[in-house]
PDB file of C-alpha atoms in Angstrom:
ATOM      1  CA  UNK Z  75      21.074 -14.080  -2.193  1.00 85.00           C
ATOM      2  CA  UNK Z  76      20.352 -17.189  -4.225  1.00 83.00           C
ATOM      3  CA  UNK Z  77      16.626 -17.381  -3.315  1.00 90.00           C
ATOM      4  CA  UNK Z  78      15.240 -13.444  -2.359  1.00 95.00           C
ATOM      5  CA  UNK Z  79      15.141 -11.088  -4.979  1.00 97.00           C
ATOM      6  CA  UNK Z  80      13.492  -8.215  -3.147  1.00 98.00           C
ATOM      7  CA  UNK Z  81      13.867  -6.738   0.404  1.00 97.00           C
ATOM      8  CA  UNK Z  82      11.567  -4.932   2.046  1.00 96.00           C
ATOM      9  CA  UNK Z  83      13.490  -2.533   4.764  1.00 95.00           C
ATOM     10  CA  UNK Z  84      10.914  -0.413   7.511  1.00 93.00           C
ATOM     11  CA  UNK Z  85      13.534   0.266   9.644  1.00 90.00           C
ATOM     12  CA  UNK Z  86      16.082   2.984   9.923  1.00 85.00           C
ATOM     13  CA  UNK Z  87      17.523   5.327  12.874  1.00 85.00           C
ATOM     14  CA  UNK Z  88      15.612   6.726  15.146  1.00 86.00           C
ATOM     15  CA  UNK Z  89      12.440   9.067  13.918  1.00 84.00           C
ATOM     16  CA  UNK Z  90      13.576  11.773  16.394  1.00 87.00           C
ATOM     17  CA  UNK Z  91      15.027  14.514  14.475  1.00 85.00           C
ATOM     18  CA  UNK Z  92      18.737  13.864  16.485  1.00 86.00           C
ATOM     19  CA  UNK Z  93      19.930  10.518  15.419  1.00 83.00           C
ATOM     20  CA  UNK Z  94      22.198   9.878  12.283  1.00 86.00           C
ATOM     21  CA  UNK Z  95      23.416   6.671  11.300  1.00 86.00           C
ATOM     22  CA  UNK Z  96      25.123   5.400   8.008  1.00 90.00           C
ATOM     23  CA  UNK Z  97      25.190   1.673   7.202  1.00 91.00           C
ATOM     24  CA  UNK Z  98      28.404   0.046   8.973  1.00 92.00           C
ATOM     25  CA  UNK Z  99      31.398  -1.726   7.662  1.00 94.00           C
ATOM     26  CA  UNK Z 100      29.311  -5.558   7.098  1.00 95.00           C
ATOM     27  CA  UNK Z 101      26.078  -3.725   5.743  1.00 92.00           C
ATOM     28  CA  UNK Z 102      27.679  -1.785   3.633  1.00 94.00           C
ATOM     29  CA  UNK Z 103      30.144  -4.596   1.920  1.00 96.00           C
ATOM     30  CA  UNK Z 104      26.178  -6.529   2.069  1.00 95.00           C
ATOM     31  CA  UNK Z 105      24.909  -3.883   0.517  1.00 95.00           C
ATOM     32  CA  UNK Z 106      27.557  -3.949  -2.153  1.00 96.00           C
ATOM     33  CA  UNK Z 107      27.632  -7.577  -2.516  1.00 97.00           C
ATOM     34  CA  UNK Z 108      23.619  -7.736  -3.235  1.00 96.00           C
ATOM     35  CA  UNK Z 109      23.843  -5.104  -5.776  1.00 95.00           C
ATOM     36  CA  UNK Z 110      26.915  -7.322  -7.172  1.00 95.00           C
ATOM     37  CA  UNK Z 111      26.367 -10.710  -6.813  1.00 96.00           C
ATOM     38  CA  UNK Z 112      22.539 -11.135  -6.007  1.00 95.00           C
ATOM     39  CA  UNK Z 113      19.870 -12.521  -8.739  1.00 96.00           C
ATOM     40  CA  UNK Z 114      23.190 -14.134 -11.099  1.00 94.00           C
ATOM     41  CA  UNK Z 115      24.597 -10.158 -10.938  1.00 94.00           C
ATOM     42  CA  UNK Z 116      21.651  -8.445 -12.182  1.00 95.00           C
ATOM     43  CA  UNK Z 117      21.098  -7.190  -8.197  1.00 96.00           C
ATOM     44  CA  UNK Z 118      19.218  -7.165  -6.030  1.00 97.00           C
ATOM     45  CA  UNK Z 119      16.378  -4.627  -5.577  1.00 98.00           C
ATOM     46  CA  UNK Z 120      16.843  -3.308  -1.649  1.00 98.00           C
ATOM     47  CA  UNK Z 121      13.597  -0.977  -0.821  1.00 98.00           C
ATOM     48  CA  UNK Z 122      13.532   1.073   2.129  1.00 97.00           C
ATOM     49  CA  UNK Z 123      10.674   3.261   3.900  1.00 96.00           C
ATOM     50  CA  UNK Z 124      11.863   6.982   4.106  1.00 95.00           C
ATOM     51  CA  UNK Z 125      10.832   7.266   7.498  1.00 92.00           C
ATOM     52  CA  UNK Z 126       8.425   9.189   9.861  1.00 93.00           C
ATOM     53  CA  UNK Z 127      10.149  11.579  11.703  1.00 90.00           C
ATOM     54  CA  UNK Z 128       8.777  14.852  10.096  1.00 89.00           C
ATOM     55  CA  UNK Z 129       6.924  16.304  13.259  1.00 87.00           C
ATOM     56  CA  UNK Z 130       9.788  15.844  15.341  1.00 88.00           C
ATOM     57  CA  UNK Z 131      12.036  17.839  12.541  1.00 89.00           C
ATOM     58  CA  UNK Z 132      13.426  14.548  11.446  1.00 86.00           C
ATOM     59  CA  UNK Z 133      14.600  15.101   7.446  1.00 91.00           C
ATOM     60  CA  UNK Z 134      15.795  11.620   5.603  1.00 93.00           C
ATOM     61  CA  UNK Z 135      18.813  13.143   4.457  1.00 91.00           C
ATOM     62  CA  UNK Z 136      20.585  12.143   7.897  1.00 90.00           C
ATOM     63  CA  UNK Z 137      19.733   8.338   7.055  1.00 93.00           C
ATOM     64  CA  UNK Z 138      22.610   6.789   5.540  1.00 93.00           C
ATOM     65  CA  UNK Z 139      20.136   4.325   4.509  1.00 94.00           C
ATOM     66  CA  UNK Z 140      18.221   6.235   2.370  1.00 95.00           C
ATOM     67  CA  UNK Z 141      21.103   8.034   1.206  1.00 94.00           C
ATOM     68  CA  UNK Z 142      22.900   4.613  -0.597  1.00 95.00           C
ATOM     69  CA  UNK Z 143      22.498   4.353  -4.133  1.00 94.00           C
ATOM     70  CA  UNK Z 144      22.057   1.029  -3.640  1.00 96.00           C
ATOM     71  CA  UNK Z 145      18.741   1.740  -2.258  1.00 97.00           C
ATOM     72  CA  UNK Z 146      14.992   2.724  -3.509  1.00 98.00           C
ATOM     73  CA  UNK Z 147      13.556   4.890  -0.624  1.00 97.00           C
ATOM     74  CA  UNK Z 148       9.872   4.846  -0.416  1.00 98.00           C
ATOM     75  CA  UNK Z 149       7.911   7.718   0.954  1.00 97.00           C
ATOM     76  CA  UNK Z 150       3.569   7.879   1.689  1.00 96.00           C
ATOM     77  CA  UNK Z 151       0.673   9.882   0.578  1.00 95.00           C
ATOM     78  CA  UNK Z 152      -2.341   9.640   1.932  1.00 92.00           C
ATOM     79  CA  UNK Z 153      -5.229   8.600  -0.022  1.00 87.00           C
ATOM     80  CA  UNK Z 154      -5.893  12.001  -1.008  1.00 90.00           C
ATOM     81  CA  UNK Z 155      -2.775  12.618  -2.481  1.00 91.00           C
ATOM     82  CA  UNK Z 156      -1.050  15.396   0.085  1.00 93.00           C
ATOM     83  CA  UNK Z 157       1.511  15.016   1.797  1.00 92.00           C
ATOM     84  CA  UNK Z 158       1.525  13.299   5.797  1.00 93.00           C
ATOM     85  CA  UNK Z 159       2.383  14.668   8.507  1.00 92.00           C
ATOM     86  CA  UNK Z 160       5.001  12.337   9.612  1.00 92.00           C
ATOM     87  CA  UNK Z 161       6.637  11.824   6.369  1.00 93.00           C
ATOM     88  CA  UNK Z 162      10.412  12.770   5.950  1.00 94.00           C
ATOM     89  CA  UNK Z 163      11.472  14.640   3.641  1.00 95.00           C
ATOM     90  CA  UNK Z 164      15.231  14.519   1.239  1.00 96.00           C
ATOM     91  CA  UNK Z 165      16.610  15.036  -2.045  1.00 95.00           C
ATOM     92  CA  UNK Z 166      17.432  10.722  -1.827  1.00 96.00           C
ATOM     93  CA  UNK Z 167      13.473   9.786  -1.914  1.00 97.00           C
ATOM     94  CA  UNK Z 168      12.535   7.863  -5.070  1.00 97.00           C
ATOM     95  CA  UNK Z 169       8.926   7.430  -5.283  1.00 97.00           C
ATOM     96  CA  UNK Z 170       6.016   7.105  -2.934  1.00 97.00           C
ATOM     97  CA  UNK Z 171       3.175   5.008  -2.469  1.00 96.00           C
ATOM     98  CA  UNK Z 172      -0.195   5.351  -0.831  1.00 93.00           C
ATOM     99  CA  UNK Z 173      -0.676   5.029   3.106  1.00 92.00           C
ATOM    100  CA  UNK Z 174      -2.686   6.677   5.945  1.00 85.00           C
ATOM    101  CA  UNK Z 175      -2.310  10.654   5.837  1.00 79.00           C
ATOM    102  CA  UNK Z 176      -4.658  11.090   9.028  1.00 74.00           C
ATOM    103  CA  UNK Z 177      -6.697   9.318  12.071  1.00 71.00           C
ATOM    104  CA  UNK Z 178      -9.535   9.779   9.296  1.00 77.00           C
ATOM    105  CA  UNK Z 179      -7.691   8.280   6.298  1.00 78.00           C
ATOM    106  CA  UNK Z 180      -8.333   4.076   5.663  1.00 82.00           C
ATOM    107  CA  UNK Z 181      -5.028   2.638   6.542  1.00 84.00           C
ATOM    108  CA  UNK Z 182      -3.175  -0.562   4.620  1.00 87.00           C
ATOM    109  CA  UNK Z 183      -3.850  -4.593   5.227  1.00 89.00           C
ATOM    110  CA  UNK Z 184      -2.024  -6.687   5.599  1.00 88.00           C
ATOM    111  CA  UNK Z 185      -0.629  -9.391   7.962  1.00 90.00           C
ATOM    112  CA  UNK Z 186       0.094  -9.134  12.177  1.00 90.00           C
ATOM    113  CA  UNK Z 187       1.873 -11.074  14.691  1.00 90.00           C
ATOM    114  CA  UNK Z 188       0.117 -14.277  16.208  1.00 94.00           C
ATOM    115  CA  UNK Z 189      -1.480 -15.610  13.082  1.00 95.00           C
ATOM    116  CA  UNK Z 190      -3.800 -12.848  12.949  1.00 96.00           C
ATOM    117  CA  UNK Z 191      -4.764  -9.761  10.657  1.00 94.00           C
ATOM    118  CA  UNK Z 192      -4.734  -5.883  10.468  1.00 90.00           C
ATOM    119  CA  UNK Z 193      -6.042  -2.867   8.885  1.00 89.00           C
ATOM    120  CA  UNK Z 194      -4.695  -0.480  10.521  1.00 86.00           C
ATOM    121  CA  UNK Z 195      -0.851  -0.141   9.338  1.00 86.00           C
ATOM    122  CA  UNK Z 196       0.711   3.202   8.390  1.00 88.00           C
ATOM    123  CA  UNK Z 197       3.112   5.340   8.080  1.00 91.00           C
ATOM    124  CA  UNK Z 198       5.900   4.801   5.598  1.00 94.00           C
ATOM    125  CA  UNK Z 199       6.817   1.250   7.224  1.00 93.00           C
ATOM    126  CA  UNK Z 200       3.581   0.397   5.427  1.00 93.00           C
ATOM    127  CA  UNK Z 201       4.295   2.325   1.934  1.00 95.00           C
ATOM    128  CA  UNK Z 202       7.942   0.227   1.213  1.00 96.00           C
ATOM    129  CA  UNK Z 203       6.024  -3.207   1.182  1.00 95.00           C
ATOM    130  CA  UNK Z 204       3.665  -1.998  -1.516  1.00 95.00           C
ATOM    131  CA  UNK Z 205       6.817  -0.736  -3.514  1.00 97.00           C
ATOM    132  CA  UNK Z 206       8.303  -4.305  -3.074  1.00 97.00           C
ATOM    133  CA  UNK Z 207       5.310  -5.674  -4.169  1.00 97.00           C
ATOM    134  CA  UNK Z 208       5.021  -4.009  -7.240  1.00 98.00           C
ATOM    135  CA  UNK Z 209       9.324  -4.601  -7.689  1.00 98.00           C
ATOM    136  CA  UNK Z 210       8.333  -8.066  -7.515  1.00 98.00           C
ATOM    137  CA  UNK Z 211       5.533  -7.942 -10.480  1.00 98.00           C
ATOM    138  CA  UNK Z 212       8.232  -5.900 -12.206  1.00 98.00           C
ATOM    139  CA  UNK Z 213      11.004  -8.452 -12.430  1.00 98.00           C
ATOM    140  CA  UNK Z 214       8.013 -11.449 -13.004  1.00 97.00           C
ATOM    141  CA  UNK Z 215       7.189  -9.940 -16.011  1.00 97.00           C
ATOM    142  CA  UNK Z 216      11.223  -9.180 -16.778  1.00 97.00           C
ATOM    143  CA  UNK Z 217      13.483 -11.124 -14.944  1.00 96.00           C
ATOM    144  CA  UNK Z 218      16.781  -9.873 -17.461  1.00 96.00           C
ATOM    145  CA  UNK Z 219      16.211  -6.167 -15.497  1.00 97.00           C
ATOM    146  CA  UNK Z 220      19.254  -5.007 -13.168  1.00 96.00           C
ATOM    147  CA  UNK Z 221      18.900  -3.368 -10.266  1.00 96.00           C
ATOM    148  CA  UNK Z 222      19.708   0.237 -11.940  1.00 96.00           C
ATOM    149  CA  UNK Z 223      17.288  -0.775 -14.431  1.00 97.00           C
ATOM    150  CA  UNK Z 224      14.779  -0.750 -11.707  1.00 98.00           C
ATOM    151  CA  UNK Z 225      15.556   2.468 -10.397  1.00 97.00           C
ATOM    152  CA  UNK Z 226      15.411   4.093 -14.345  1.00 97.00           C
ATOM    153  CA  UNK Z 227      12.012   2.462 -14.506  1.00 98.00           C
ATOM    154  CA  UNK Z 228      10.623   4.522 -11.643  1.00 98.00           C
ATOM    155  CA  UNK Z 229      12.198   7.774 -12.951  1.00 97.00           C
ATOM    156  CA  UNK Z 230      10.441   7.546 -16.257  1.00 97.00           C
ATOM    157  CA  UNK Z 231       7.006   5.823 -15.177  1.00 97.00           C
ATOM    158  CA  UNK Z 232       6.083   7.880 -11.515  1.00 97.00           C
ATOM    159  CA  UNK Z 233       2.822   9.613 -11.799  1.00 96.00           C
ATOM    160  CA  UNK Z 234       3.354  13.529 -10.613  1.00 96.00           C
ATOM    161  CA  UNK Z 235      -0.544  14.508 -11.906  1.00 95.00           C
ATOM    162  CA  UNK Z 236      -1.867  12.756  -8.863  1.00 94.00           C
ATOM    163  CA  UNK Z 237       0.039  14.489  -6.409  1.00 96.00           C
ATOM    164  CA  UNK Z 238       0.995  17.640  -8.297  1.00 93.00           C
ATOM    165  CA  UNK Z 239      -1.417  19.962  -5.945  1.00 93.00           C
ATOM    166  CA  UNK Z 240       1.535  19.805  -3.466  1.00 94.00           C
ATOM    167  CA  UNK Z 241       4.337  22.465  -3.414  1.00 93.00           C
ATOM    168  CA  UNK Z 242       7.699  21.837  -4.227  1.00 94.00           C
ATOM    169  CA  UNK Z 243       7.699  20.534  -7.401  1.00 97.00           C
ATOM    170  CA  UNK Z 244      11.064  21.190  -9.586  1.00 97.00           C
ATOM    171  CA  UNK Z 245      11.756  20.060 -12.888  1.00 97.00           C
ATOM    172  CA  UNK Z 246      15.178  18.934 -12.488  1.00 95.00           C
ATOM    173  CA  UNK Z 247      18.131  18.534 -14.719  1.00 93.00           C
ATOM    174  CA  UNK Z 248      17.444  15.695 -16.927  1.00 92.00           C
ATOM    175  CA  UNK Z 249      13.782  17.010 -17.549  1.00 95.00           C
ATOM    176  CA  UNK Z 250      12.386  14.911 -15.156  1.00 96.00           C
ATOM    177  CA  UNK Z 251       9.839  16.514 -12.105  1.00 97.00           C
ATOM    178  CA  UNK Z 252      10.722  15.822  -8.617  1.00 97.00           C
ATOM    179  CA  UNK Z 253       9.611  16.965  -5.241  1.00 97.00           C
ATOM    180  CA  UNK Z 254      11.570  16.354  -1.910  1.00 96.00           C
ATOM    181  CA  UNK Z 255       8.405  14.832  -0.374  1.00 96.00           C
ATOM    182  CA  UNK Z 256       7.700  12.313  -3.393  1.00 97.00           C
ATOM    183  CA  UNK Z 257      11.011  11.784  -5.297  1.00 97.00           C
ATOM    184  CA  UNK Z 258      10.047  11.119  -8.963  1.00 98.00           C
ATOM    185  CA  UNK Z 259       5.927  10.819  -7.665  1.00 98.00           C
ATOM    186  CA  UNK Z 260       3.382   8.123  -6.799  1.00 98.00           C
ATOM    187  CA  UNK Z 261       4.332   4.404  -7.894  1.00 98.00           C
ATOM    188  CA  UNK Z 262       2.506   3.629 -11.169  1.00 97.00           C
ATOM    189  CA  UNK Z 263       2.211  -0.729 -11.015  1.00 97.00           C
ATOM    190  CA  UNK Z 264       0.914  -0.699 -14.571  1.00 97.00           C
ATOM    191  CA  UNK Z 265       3.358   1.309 -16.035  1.00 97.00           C
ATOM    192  CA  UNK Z 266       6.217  -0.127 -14.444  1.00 98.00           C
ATOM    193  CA  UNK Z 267       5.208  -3.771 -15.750  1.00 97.00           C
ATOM    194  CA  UNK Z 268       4.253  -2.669 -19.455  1.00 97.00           C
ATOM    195  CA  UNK Z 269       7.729  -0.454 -19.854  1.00 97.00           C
ATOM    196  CA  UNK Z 270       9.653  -3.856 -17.799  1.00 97.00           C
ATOM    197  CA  UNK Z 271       8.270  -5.867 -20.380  1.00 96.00           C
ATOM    198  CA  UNK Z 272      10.343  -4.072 -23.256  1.00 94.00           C
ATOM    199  CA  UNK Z 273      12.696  -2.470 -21.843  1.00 94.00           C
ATOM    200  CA  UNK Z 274      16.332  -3.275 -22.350  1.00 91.00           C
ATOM    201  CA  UNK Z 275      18.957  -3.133 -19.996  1.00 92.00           C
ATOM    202  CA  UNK Z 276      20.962   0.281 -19.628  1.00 93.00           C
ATOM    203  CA  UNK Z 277      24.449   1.125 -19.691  1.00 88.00           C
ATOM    204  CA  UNK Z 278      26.994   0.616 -17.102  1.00 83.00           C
ATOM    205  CA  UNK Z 279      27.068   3.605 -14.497  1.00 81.00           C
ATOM    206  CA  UNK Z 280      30.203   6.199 -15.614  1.00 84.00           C
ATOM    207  CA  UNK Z 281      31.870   8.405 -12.832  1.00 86.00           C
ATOM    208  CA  UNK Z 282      32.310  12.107 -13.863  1.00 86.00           C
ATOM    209  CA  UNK Z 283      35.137  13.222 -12.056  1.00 89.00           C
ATOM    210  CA  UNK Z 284      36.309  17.174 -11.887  1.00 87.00           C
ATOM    211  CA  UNK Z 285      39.607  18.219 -10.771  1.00 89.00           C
ATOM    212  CA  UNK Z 286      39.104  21.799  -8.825  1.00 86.00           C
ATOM    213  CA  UNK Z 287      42.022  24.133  -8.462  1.00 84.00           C
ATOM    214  CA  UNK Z 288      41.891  26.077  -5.170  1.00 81.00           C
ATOM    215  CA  UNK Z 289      43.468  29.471  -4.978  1.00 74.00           C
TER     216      UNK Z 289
END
């Protein structure tokens, strides 16, 4: 915890549309003790790729993963802006980033095993390294931000124009639009720096308990 800041996660259960899985009794207390401990108690930022499952019937919201609040899930639109055809959808998804939407769509660089090269990665295993990337720049140009101060960046800086000719937009609660294939909308790298860059931290989370009388 003492020398990584930001981890990239494109992994999760299975893409099948029957497995579930929730983080277990070490990753969770991890988990926990990252958000607590890591980067001097500021926390650290723990992105994860929503998954692919979609054709299969797959839906993120079974992915304990994606489900932690501890966690900034990642989902992909293609370079059109639509949504693919293998990403999951949930009410947990963040914000999205670009990646191959088709056979026909340029896919994402980057590194490959034996010292080599590719440019053909996709899917949302190739969308959550982009968001680290940019989670890096973020705490570069502020290194004070916590790890909720992260996740209140991407609320208020997430471009929806870009992808707003896809259904399922809702403006939610707290004025904000979100979409169960996008979360908050496409990652905006600019943005996110130049609002870091001023920002100051926010308050301490508060838990809203509400007693409920049964009859």
């Amino acid at each position: 915890m003492d020398k990584i800041d930001v981890f990239s996660n494109s992994w999760g259960p299975a893409d099948d549309g029957k497995a579930m899985d929730e983080p277990g009794r070490l990753l969770t207390k991890v988990l926990y003790k990252g958000i607590t401990e890591g980067r001097n108690g500021k926390g650290i930022i723990y992105i994860f790729a929503s998954g692919n499952g979609k054709f299969h019937g797959d839906n993120c919201g079974a992915d304990g993963y994606i489900n932690s609040i501890f966690t900034v899930p990642v989902a992909s639109a293609s370079q059109e802006g639509k949504a693919v055809y293998y990403g999951e959808r949930c009410a947990a998804i963040m914000a999205t980033a670009y990646s191959s939407g088709s056979p026909r769509n340029e896919m994402i660089a980057t590194t490959n095993l034996n010292n080599s090269c590719t440019v053909r990665h996709s899917g949302t295993s190739a969308a959550a390294p982009l968001a680290a990337g940019i989670a890096a720049l973020v705490l570069q140009a502020n290194p004070e931000l916590t790890w909720r101060d992260f996740q209140h960046l991407i609320a208020w800086t997430s471009e929806v124009a870009v992808l707003g000719a896809n259904p399922d937009w809702i403006l939610n609660g707290a004025g904000y639009w979100v979409n169960r294939n996008f979360g908050f909308g496409l990652l905006n790298a600019f943005k996110l720096v130049t609002m870091a860059r001023q920002m100051k931290t926010v308050p301490s989370k508060s838990i809203c308990i509400i007693p409920i009388k049964l009859r």
